Amino acid sequence: MSIEVVTLGEAMVALVASDTGPLAEATTFRRFVAGAEANVAVGLARLGHGAAFIGRVGPDGFGTAIVRRLRGEGVDVAGVAVDPEARTGIFVRERRLFGAAELVYHRSGSAGSRLDPDDVAAAADRFSAGRWLHVTGITPALSASCRAAVDAAIDRAREAGMTISFDVNLRRKLWSEDEARPVLRAIAARSDVVFAGLDEAGVLLEASPGSANDAARALLDIGPSLAILKLGEAGALARQRDHPGAAHEGFAVPLVVDPVGAGDAFVAGFIAARLEGHDLATALAWGNAAGASVAATIGDMTGLPTRVELEGILASGPDTIR
Ligand code: KDG
């Protein structure tokens, strides 16, 4: 499969509580492969699009599991290096059917956090082959070298004439809002497409975001030509400068068992639709369908839909998964 989308970041192992309830009571965990950008790459591959992932893993079984999973999904892993000096990052989380789930990172000093611009340079041919670069606000939070790697990737994508998308993905466990804001704004300013939740938009704008529509318009003032507000079960909204926007109300999931990863699935569905020349409303629908599918399954990648599954959700009606 030829490479259309390039992404970079930290792929990790997720240990997810088998039963719902507080982490303090969880005794059995299932191991999944996760990491926002890796989730997007797998989401695209399942929909039939060539995706390349750039990152580092440790010389341990978890690193091997990550590479096997990504390769097995059809993601190009030529840009994934094994760093002999560091371990693969891990995060552990509980599951709750109500309220926010507790998540604990074990990723400080991890192999993924040692990504640097040389890793991007080593994958230069991926950029010349690709059409789209996707980055998130998680990677620059990990280390100075990761931040520089994201900048280097954006430079290369610009040179190669790729579309650049940026998912704000604010992780308050990794940095404070004040630390994050200037870095995330600078990346948004260099991107064509920005994805944000309403709360994340408020942090970037350093103001109450108001309505989703107002927030999207204000994000456009930072620099991107397209701003997408991800509103969870309420769907999503797109605004672009000097052109009509679009909205899609979303699909009601009968039981949300694990919403983590749904935002990445949204991004994968959205990008896939745009690569295929679909309009904004269709891209939002694909994104919402993919997001709903992930929220209904345990694990960040498990529910990423194949094309047949996506079509099934889209055909099931505007507001439900049957
Ligand atoms: O969006 C899902 C991600 O948050 C998850 O897969 C882990 O990348 C991750 C992170 O840093 O939280």
XYZ file of N, CA, C and O in Angstrom, residues 97 233 251 253 255-263 265 288-300 303-304 321:
120
model
N -18.279 3.398 33.797
C -19.433 3.638 32.930
C -20.014 5.014 33.224
O -20.883 5.503 32.517
N -20.366 12.601 22.025
C -21.640 12.021 21.573
C -22.520 13.038 20.854
O -23.446 12.660 20.137
N -23.499 9.706 16.466
C -24.240 8.445 16.585
C -24.349 8.109 18.066
O -23.350 8.143 18.786
N -24.308 5.863 21.083
C -23.779 4.524 21.389
C -24.606 3.976 22.558
O -24.693 4.622 23.600
N -24.073 1.706 24.758
C -23.302 1.573 26.002
C -21.856 1.957 25.714
O -21.170 1.269 24.951
N -21.420 3.073 26.300
C -20.022 3.489 26.130
C -19.203 2.686 27.132
O -19.304 2.913 28.339
N -18.398 1.733 26.649
C -17.648 0.901 27.598
C -16.228 1.413 27.816
O -15.605 1.100 28.824
N -15.696 2.187 26.874
C -14.318 2.683 26.998
C -14.105 3.761 25.934
O -13.712 3.453 24.816
N -14.355 5.025 26.288
C -14.303 6.072 25.261
C -12.892 6.476 24.831
O -12.733 7.200 23.851
N -11.852 6.015 25.547
C -10.494 6.458 25.212
C -10.122 5.944 23.818
O -10.271 4.763 23.520
N -9.658 6.852 22.988
C -9.305 6.487 21.608
C -10.379 6.911 20.613
O -10.130 6.925 19.408
N -11.568 7.273 21.110
C -12.648 7.653 20.193
C -12.277 8.908 19.395
O -12.598 9.017 18.200
N -11.570 9.831 20.045
C -11.156 11.058 19.336
C -10.172 10.762 18.216
O -10.215 11.383 17.152
N -10.042 7.913 16.600
C -10.840 7.240 15.567
C -11.563 8.282 14.716
O -11.633 8.166 13.490
N -17.428 10.632 13.137
C -18.331 10.288 14.240
C -18.613 8.789 14.282
O -18.698 8.189 15.365
N -18.761 8.178 13.124
C -19.044 6.734 13.077
C -17.856 5.952 13.649
O -18.030 5.024 14.453
N -16.656 6.346 13.254
C -15.456 5.641 13.747
C -15.299 5.863 15.252
O -14.972 4.936 16.005
N -15.544 7.081 15.703
C -15.435 7.387 17.136
C -16.434 6.580 17.950
O -16.096 6.014 19.002
N -17.661 6.491 17.475
C -18.699 5.747 18.189
C -18.318 4.271 18.273
O -18.507 3.613 19.308
N -17.748 3.770 17.194
C -17.368 2.353 17.154
C -16.297 2.049 18.213
O -16.350 1.012 18.888
N -15.349 2.955 18.383
C -14.288 2.745 19.392
C -14.852 2.867 20.804
O -14.488 2.094 21.697
N -15.751 3.814 21.016
C -16.313 4.013 22.367
C -17.101 2.785 22.834
O -17.241 2.541 24.028
N -17.582 2.001 21.877
C -18.412 0.840 22.214
C -17.585 -0.417 22.482
O -18.154 -1.489 22.721
N -16.243 -0.291 22.424
C -15.383 -1.466 22.633
C -14.275 -1.127 23.633
O -13.939 0.040 23.831
N -13.669 -2.148 24.219
C -12.584 -1.916 25.193
C -11.245 -1.886 24.453
O -10.961 -2.758 23.624
N -10.423 -0.876 24.768
C -9.121 -0.721 24.111
C -9.180 0.452 23.145
O -10.232 0.746 22.577
N -8.027 1.109 22.967
C -7.999 2.339 22.175
C -8.129 2.086 20.676
O -8.521 2.969 19.925
N -11.952 -1.067 18.437
C -13.166 -0.827 17.645
C -12.942 -0.013 16.392
O -13.918 0.343 15.709
N -11.700 0.312 16.059
C -11.477 1.084 14.831
C -12.104 0.309 13.678
O -11.752 -0.851 13.440
N -26.252 3.190 16.629
C -25.526 2.006 16.169
C -26.390 0.826 16.574
O -26.672 0.647 17.750
